[in-house]
Short mmCIF file of C-alpha atoms in Angstrom, two decimals:
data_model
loop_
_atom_site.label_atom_id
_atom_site.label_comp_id
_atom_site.label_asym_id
_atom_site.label_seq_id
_atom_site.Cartn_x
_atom_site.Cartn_y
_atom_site.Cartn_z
CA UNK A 1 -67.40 6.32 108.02
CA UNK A 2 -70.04 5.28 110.79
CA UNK A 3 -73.33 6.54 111.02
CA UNK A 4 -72.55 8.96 114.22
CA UNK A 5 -70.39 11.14 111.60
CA UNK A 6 -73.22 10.60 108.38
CA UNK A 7 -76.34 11.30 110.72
CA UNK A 8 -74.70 14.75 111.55
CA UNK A 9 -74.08 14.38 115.30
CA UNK A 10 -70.25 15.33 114.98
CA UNK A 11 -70.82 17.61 117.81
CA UNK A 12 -71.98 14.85 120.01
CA UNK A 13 -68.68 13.07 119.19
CA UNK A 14 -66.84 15.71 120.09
CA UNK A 15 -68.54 16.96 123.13
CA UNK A 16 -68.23 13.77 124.41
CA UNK A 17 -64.54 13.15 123.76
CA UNK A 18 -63.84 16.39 125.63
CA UNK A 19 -65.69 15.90 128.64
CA UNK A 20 -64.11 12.52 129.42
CA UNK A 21 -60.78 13.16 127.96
CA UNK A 22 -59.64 16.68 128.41
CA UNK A 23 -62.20 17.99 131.13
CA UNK A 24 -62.30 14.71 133.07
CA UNK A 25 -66.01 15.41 133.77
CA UNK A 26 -68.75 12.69 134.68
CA UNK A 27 -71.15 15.08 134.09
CA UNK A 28 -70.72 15.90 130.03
CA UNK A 29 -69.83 19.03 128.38
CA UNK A 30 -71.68 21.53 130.15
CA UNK A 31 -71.15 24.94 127.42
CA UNK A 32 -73.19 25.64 124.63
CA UNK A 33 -71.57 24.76 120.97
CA UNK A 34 -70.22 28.30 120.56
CA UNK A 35 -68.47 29.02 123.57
CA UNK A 36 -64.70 29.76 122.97
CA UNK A 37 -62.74 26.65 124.16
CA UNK A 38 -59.29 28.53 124.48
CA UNK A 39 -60.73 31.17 125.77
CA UNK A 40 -63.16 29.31 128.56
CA UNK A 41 -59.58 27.34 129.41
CA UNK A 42 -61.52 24.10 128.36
CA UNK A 43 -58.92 23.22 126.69
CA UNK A 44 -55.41 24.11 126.64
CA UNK A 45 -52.05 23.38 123.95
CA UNK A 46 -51.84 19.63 124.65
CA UNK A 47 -55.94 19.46 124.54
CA UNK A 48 -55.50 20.75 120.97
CA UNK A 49 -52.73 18.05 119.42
CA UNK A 50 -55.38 15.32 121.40
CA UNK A 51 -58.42 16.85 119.64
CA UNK A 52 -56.80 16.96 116.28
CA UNK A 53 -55.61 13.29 116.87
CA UNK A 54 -59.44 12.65 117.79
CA UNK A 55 -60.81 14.64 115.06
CA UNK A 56 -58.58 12.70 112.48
CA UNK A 57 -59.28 8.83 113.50
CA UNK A 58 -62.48 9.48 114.62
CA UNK A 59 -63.79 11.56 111.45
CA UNK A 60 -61.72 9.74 108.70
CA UNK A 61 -59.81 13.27 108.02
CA UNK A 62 -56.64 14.25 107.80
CA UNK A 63 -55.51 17.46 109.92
CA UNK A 64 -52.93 19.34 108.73
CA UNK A 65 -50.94 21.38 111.53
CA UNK A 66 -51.56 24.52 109.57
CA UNK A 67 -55.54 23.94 109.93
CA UNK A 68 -54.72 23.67 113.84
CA UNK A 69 -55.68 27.53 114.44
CA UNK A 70 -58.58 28.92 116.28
CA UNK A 71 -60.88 29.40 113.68
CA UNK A 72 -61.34 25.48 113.12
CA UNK A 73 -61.04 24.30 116.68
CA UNK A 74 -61.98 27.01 119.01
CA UNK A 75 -65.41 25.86 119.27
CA UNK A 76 -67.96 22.59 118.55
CA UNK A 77 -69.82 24.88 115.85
CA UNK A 78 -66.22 25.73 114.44
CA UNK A 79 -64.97 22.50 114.63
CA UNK A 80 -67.71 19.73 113.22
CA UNK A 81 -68.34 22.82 110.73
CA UNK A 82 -64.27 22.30 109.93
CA UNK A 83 -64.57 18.43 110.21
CA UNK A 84 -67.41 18.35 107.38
CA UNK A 85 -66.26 20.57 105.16
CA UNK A 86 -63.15 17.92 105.35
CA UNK A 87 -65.69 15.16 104.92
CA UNK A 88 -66.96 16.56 101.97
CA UNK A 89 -63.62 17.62 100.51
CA UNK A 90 -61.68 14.67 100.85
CA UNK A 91 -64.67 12.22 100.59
CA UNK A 92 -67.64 13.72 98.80
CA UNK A 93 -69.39 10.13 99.06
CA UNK A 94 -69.00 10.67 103.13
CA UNK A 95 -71.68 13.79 102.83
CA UNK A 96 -74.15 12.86 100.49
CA UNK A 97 -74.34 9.40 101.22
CA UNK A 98 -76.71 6.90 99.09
CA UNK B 1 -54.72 55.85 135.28
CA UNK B 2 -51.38 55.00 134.11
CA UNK B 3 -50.93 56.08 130.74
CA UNK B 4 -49.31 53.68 128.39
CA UNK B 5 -45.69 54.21 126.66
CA UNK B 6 -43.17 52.04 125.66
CA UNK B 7 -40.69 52.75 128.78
CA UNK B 8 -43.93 52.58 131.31
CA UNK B 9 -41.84 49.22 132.87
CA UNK B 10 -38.96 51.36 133.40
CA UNK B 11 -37.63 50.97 137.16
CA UNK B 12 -35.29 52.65 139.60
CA UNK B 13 -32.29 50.01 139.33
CA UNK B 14 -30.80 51.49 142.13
CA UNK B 15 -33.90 51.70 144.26
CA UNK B 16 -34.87 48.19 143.13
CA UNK B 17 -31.92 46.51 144.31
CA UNK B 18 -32.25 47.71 147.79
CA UNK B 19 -35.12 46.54 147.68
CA UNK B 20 -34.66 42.56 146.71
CA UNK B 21 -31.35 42.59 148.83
CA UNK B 22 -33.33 43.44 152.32
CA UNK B 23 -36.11 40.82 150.80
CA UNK B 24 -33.43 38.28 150.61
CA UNK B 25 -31.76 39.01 153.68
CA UNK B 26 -34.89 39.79 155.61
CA UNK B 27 -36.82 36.00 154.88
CA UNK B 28 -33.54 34.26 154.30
CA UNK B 29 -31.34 34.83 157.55
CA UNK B 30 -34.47 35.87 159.83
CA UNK B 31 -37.49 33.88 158.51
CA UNK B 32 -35.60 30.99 157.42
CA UNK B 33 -32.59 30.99 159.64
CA UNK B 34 -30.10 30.47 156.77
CA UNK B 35 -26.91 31.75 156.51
CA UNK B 36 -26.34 32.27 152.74
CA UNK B 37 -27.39 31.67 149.31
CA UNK B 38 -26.83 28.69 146.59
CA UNK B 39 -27.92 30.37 143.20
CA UNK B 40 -27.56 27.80 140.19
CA UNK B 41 -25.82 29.83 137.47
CA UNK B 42 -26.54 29.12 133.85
CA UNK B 43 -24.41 31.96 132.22
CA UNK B 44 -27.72 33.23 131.67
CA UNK B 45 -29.01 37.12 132.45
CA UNK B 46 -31.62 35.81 135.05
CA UNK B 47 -28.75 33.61 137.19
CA UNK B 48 -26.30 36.74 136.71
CA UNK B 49 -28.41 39.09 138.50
CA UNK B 50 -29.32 36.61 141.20
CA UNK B 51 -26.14 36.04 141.77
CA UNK B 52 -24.86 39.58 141.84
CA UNK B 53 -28.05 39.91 144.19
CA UNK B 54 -26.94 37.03 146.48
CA UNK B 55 -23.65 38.58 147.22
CA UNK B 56 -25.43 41.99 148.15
CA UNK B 57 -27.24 40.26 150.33
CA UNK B 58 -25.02 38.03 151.66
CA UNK B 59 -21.12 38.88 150.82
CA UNK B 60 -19.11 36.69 148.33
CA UNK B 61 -18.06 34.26 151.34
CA UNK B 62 -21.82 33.09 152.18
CA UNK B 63 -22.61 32.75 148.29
CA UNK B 64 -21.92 29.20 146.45
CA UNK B 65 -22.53 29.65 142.57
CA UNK B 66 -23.02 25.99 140.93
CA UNK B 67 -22.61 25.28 137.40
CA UNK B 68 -24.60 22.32 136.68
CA UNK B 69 -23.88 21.66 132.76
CA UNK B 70 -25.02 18.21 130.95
CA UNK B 71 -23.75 16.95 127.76
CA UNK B 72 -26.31 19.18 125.61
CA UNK B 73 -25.28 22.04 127.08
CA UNK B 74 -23.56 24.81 125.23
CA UNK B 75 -19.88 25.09 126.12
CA UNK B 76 -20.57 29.06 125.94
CA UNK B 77 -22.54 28.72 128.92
CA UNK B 78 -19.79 27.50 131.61
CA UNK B 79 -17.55 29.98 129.97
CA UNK B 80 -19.88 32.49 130.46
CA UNK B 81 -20.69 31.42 134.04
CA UNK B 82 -17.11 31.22 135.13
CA UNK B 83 -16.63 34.80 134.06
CA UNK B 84 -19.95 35.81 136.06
CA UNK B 85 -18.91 33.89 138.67
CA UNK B 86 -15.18 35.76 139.05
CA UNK B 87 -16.82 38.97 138.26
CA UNK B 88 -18.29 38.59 141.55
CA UNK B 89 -15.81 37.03 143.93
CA UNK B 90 -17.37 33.57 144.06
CA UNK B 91 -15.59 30.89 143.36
CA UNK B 92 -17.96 28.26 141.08
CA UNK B 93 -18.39 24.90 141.98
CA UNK B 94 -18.75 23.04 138.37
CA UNK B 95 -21.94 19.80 138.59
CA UNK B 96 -21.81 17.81 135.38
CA UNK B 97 -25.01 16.06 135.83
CA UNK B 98 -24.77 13.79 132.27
CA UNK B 99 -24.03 10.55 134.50
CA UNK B 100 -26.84 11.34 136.96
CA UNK B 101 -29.58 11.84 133.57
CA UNK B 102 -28.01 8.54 132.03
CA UNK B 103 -29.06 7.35 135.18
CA UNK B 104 -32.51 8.20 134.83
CA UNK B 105 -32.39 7.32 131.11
CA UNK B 106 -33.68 10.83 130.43
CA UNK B 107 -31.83 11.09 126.73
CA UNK B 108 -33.06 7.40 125.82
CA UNK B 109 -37.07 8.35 126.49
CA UNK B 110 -36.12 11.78 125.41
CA UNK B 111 -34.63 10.33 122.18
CA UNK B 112 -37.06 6.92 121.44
CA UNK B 113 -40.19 9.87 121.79
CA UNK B 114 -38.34 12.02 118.94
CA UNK B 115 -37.67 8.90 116.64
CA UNK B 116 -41.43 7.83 116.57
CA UNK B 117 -41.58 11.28 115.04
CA UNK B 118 -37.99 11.01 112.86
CA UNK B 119 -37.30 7.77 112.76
CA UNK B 120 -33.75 8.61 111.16
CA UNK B 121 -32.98 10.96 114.26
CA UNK B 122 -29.75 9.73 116.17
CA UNK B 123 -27.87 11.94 118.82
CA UNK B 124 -24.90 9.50 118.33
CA UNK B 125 -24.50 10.07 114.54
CA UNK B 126 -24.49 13.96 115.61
CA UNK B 127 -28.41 14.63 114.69
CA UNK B 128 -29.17 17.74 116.94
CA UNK B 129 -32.85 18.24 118.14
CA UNK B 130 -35.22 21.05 119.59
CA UNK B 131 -38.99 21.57 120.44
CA UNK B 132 -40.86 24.80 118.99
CA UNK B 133 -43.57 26.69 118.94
CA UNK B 134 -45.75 28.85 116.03
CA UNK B 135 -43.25 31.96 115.88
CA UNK B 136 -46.63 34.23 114.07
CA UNK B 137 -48.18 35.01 117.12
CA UNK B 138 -48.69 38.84 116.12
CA UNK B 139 -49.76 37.84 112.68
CA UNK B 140 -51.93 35.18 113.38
CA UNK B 141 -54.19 33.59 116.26
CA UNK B 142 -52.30 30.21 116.67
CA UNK B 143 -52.33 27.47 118.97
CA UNK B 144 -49.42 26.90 121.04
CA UNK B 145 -48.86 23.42 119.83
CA UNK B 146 -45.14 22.14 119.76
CA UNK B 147 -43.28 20.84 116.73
CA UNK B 148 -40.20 19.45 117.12
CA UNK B 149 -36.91 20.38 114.77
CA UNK B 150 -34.27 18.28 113.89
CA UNK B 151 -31.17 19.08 112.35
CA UNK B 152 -29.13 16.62 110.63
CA UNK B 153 -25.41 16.24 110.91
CA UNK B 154 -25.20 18.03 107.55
CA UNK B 155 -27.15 20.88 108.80
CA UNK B 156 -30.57 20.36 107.02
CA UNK B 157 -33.48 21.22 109.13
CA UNK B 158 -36.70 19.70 109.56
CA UNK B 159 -39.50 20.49 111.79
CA UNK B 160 -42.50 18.08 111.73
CA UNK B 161 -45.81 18.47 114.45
CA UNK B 162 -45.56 16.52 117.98
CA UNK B 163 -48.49 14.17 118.74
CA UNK B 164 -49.72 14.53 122.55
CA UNK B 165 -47.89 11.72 123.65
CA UNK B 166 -44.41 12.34 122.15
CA UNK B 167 -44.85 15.77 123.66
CA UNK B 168 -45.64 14.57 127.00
CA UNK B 169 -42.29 11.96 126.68
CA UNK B 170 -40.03 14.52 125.87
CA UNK B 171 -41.31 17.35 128.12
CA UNK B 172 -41.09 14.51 131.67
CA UNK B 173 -37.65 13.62 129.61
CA UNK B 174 -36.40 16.75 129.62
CA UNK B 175 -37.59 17.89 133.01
CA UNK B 176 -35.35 15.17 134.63
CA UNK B 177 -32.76 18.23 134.04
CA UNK B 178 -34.50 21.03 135.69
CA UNK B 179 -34.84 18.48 138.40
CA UNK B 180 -31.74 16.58 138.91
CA UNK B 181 -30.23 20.28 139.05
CA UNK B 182 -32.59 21.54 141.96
CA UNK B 183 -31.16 18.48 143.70
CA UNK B 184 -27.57 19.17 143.48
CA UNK B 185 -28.55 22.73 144.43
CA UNK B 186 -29.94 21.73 147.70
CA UNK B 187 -27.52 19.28 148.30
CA UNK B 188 -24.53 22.56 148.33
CA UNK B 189 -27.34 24.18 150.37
CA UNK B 190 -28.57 21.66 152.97
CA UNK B 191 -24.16 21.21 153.68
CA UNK B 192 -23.61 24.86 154.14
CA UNK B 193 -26.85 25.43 155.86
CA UNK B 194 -27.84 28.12 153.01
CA UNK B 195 -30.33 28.82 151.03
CA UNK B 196 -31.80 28.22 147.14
CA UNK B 197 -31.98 31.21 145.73
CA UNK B 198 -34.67 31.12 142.60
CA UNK B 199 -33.49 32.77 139.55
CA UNK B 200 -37.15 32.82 137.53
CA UNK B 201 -38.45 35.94 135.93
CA UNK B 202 -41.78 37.42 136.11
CA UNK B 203 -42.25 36.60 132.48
CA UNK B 204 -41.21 32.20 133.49
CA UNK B 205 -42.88 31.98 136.85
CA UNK B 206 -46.19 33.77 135.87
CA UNK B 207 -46.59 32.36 132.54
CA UNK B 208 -45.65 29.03 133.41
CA UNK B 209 -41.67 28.71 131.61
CA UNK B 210 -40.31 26.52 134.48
CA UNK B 211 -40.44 22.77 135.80
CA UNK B 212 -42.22 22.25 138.84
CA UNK B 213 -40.19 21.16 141.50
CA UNK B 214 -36.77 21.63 138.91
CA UNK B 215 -36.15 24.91 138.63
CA UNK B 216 -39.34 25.93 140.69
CA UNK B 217 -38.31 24.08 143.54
CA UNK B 218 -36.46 26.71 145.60
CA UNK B 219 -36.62 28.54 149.01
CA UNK B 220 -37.04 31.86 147.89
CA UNK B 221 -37.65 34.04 144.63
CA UNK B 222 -35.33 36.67 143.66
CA UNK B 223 -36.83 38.65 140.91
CA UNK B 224 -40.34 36.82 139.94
CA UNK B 225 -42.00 39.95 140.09
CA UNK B 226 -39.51 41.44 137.54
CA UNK B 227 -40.74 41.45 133.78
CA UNK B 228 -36.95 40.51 131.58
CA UNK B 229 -36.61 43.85 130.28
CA UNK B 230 -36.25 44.69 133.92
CA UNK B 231 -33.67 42.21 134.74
CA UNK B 232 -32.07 43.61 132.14
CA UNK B 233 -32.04 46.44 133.49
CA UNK B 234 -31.09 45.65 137.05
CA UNK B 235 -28.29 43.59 134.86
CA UNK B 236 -26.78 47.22 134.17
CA UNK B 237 -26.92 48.81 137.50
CA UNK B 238 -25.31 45.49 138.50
CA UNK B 239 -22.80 45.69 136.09
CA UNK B 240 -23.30 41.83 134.93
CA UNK B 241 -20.68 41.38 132.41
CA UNK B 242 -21.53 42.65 129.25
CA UNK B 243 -21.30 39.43 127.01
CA UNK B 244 -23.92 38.30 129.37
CA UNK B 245 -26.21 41.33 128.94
CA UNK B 246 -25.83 40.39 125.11
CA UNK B 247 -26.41 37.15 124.94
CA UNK B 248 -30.02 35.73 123.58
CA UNK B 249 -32.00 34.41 126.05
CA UNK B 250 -31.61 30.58 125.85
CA UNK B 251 -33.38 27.08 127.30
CA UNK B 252 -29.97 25.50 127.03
CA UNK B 253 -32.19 22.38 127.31
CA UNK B 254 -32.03 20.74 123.80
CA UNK B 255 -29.12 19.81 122.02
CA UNK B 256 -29.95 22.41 119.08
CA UNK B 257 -29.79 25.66 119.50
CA UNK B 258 -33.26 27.21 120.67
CA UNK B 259 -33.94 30.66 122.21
CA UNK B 260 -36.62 31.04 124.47
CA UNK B 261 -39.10 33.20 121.57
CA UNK B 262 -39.24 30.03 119.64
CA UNK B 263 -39.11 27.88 122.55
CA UNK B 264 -41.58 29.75 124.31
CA UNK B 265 -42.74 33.34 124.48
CA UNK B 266 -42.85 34.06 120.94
CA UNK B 267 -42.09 37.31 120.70
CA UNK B 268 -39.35 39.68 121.92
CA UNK B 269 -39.62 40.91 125.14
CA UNK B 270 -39.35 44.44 124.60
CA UNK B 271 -43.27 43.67 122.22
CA UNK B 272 -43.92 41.73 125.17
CA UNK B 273 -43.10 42.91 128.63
CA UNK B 274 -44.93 46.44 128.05
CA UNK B 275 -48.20 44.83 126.37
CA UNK B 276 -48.21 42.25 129.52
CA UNK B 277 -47.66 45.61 131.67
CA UNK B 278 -50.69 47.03 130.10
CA UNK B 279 -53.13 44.02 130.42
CA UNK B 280 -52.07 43.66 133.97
CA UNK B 281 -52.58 47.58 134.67
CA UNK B 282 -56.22 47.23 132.16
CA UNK B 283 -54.88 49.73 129.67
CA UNK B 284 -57.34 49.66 127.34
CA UNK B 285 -56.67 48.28 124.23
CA UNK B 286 -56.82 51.25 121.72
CA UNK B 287 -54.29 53.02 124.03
CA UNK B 288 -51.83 50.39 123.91
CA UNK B 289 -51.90 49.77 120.03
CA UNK B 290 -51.13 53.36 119.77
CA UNK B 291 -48.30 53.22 121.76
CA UNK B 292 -46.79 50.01 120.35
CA UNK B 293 -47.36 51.11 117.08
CA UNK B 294 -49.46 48.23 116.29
CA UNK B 295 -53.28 46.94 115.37
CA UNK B 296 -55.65 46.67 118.14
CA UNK B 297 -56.25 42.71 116.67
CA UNK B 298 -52.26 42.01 117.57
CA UNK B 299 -52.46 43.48 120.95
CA UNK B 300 -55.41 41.34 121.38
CA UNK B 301 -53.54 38.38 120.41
CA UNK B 302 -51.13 39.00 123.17
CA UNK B 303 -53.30 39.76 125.79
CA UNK B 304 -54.82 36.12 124.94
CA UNK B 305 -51.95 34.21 124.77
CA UNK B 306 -50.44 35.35 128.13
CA UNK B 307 -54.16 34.92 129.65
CA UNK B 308 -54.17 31.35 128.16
CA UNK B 309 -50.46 30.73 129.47
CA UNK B 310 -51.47 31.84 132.94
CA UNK B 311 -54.23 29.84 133.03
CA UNK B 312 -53.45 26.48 132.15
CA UNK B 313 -50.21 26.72 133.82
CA UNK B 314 -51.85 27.73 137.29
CA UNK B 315 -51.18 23.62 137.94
CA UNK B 316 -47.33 24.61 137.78
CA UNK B 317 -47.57 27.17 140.83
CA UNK B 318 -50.19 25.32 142.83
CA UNK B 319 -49.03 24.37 146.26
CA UNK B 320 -50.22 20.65 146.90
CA UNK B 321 -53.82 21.52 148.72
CA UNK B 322 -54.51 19.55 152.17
CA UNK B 323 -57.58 19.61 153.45
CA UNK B 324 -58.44 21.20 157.00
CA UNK B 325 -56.42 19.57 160.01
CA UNK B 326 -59.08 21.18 162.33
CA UNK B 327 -61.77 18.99 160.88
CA UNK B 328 -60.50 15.19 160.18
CA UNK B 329 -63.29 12.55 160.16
CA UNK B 330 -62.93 10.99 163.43
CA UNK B 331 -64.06 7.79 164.27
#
């Protein structure tokens, strides 16, 4: 676990993972944590397998296809909330850590 | 205001043919200065009512029907396709394209992508395989993320999730089919002077259920604008055979069996040509529940998943842009 993921700046991971690797954009992720990426078309099927893939190395996690629904990954807020509840279920050291 | 009912995407058959035949003979003879039509036939409802179209248009003698089967293809489908084809008047011209996607290697990539994924999957020992979607789209909001199925020689089945890039290899895999096809098609065409007759419904071309430049790449578009229950019922008024009419929609694409619900749409058409109707006519929600019979939430659901399928598929029907000719940096 690195200190981007302990230091609480999941979203920052992720925004930035999007922006160069699904919205091919020099210029960041330019929508606010909330906004709906399915329903924005930020990102589309294939987007989702590559964010769970993400999500997974990047976080330490593992994704389970059934946890691959909206309500975890249709957002940033949705989805670091998703990745630390993870953290904190599968390694409780990873949220509180000494 | 249109006011919504189950048989609101009812059409005139009768009326409706008229009308595609003078399309087809109207852009084909005058605009394109062909003198027939090459329609692909799959033993499928969409190719059956082209076909029966073409020869409206164009009489059996300016019609060539080509049945383009590979080695996953179901031997129902050539059978199926010869009866069409007699049913009409036109004799078929039968393609086997297996050597040509050897050629290409499409079953090796197709096959090393699904082994990453089942590493005891092999076509040669008789495993059978197939790429799915979530079938609980009115039950749940899902992702449209693939799995892919295999099923053994002994008949066990086992789906397990696609990673992007095993996705990606199969899908350009597979699409070396689609494509290899629209070749042969415009070879029959280009020697005959005719033209390719495209045999995608509303419900493929709109939401994005065909291979650009494969089964897209055509001269002209028969019934794109028709939702399937409505080829269906053209399909009647044409009097396609019946054991066509009958037969469940199929890709005929992967060596398992796999409709086009699972593979695709993920619902029936009858749930979703008439909800699609609705969203495209802005029926309000509420109204349209009623009328299904179902919650407002699954309606919803719908309404988002052909949105999302529209939209990241607009790629698919995107003509390749060029920039002004009026306007070129000169020196």
């Amino acid at each position: 676990m690195d200190r981007h993921t302990i230091d609480g700046h999941i979203e920052a991971a992720l925004r930035g993972f999007i922006a160069e690797n699904l919205l091919f954009s020099e210029q960041g992720f330019p929508y606010p944590d909330d906004v709906s990426l399915l329903r924005e078309r930020i990102i589309d099927s294939l987007g989702v397998v590559e964010l769970a893939a993400f999500v997974g190395q990047r976080f330490g996690v593992r994704v389970e296809q059934t946890e691959v629904r909206p309500e975890n990954f249709d957002s940033i807020a949705k989805l670091a909330a998703f990745v630390r509840r993870k953290q904190s279920g599968v390694r409780p050291e990873a949220a509180h850590p000494a | 205001m249109i006011r919504f009912s189950t048989n609101v995407i009812d059409i005139d058959s009768g009326a409706e043919t008229d009308r595609i035949v003078a399309f087809l003979q109207r852009n084909v003879r005058r605009e394109m200065k062909r003198r027939g039509a090459v329609v692909g036939i799959s033993g499928g409802i969409d190719s059956a009512v082209v076909l029966a179209l073409s020869v409206r248009a164009f009489g059996a003698r300016n019609v060539t029907a080509v049945m383009m089967p590979d080695r996953d293809s179901d031997p129902i489908s050539e059978r199926l396709a010869r009866a069409l084809a007699a049913r009409y008047g036109v004799e078929p011209l039968l393609e086997d394209i297996t050597a040509a996607l050897e050629g290409f290697d499409c079953y090796r990539r197709r096959d090393d992508a699904i082994r990453r994924v089942f590493p005891e999957f092999d076509a040669a020992k008789g495993y059978k395989s197939k790429i799915v979607l979530p079938q609980d789209l009115l039950e749940a909001g899902t992702f449209n993320v693939y799995s892919v199925t295999v099923v053994a020689p002994d008949g066990r089945e086992e789906t397990r999730p696609l990673g992007a890039r095993e996705m990606l290899e199969i899908t350009a895999a597979s699409n070396l089919k689609q494509r290899s096809r629209m070749s042969v098609l415009y070879f029959h065409a280009e020697a005959r002077q005719f033209a390719v007759i495209g045999t995608s419904n509303k419900n493929e071309h709109a939401q994005g259920f065909f291979v650009k430049h494969g089964d897209g790449g055509v001269d002209i578009q028969a019934i794109a604008h028709l939702f399937k229950t409505q080829v269906y019922q053209l399909s009647r008024h044409l009097d396609v055979p019946v054991s066509i009419q009958q037969r469940t929609p199929t890709t005929d694409t992967y060596s398992a069996p796999c409709d086009q619900q699972e593979f695709f749409f993920r619902l029936p058409f009858a749930t979703l040509d008439p909800i699609w109707f609705a969203r495209e006519n802005r029926i309000p929600v509420p109204e349209v529940a009623r009328g299904m019979g179902l919650p407002e939430v699954q309606v919803q659901r719908v309404y988002d998943d052909i949105a999302g399928k529209q939209s990241t598929t607009e790629y698919l029907r995107l003509s390749p842009p060029i920039l002004d000719p009026a306007k070129p940096a000169y020196a």
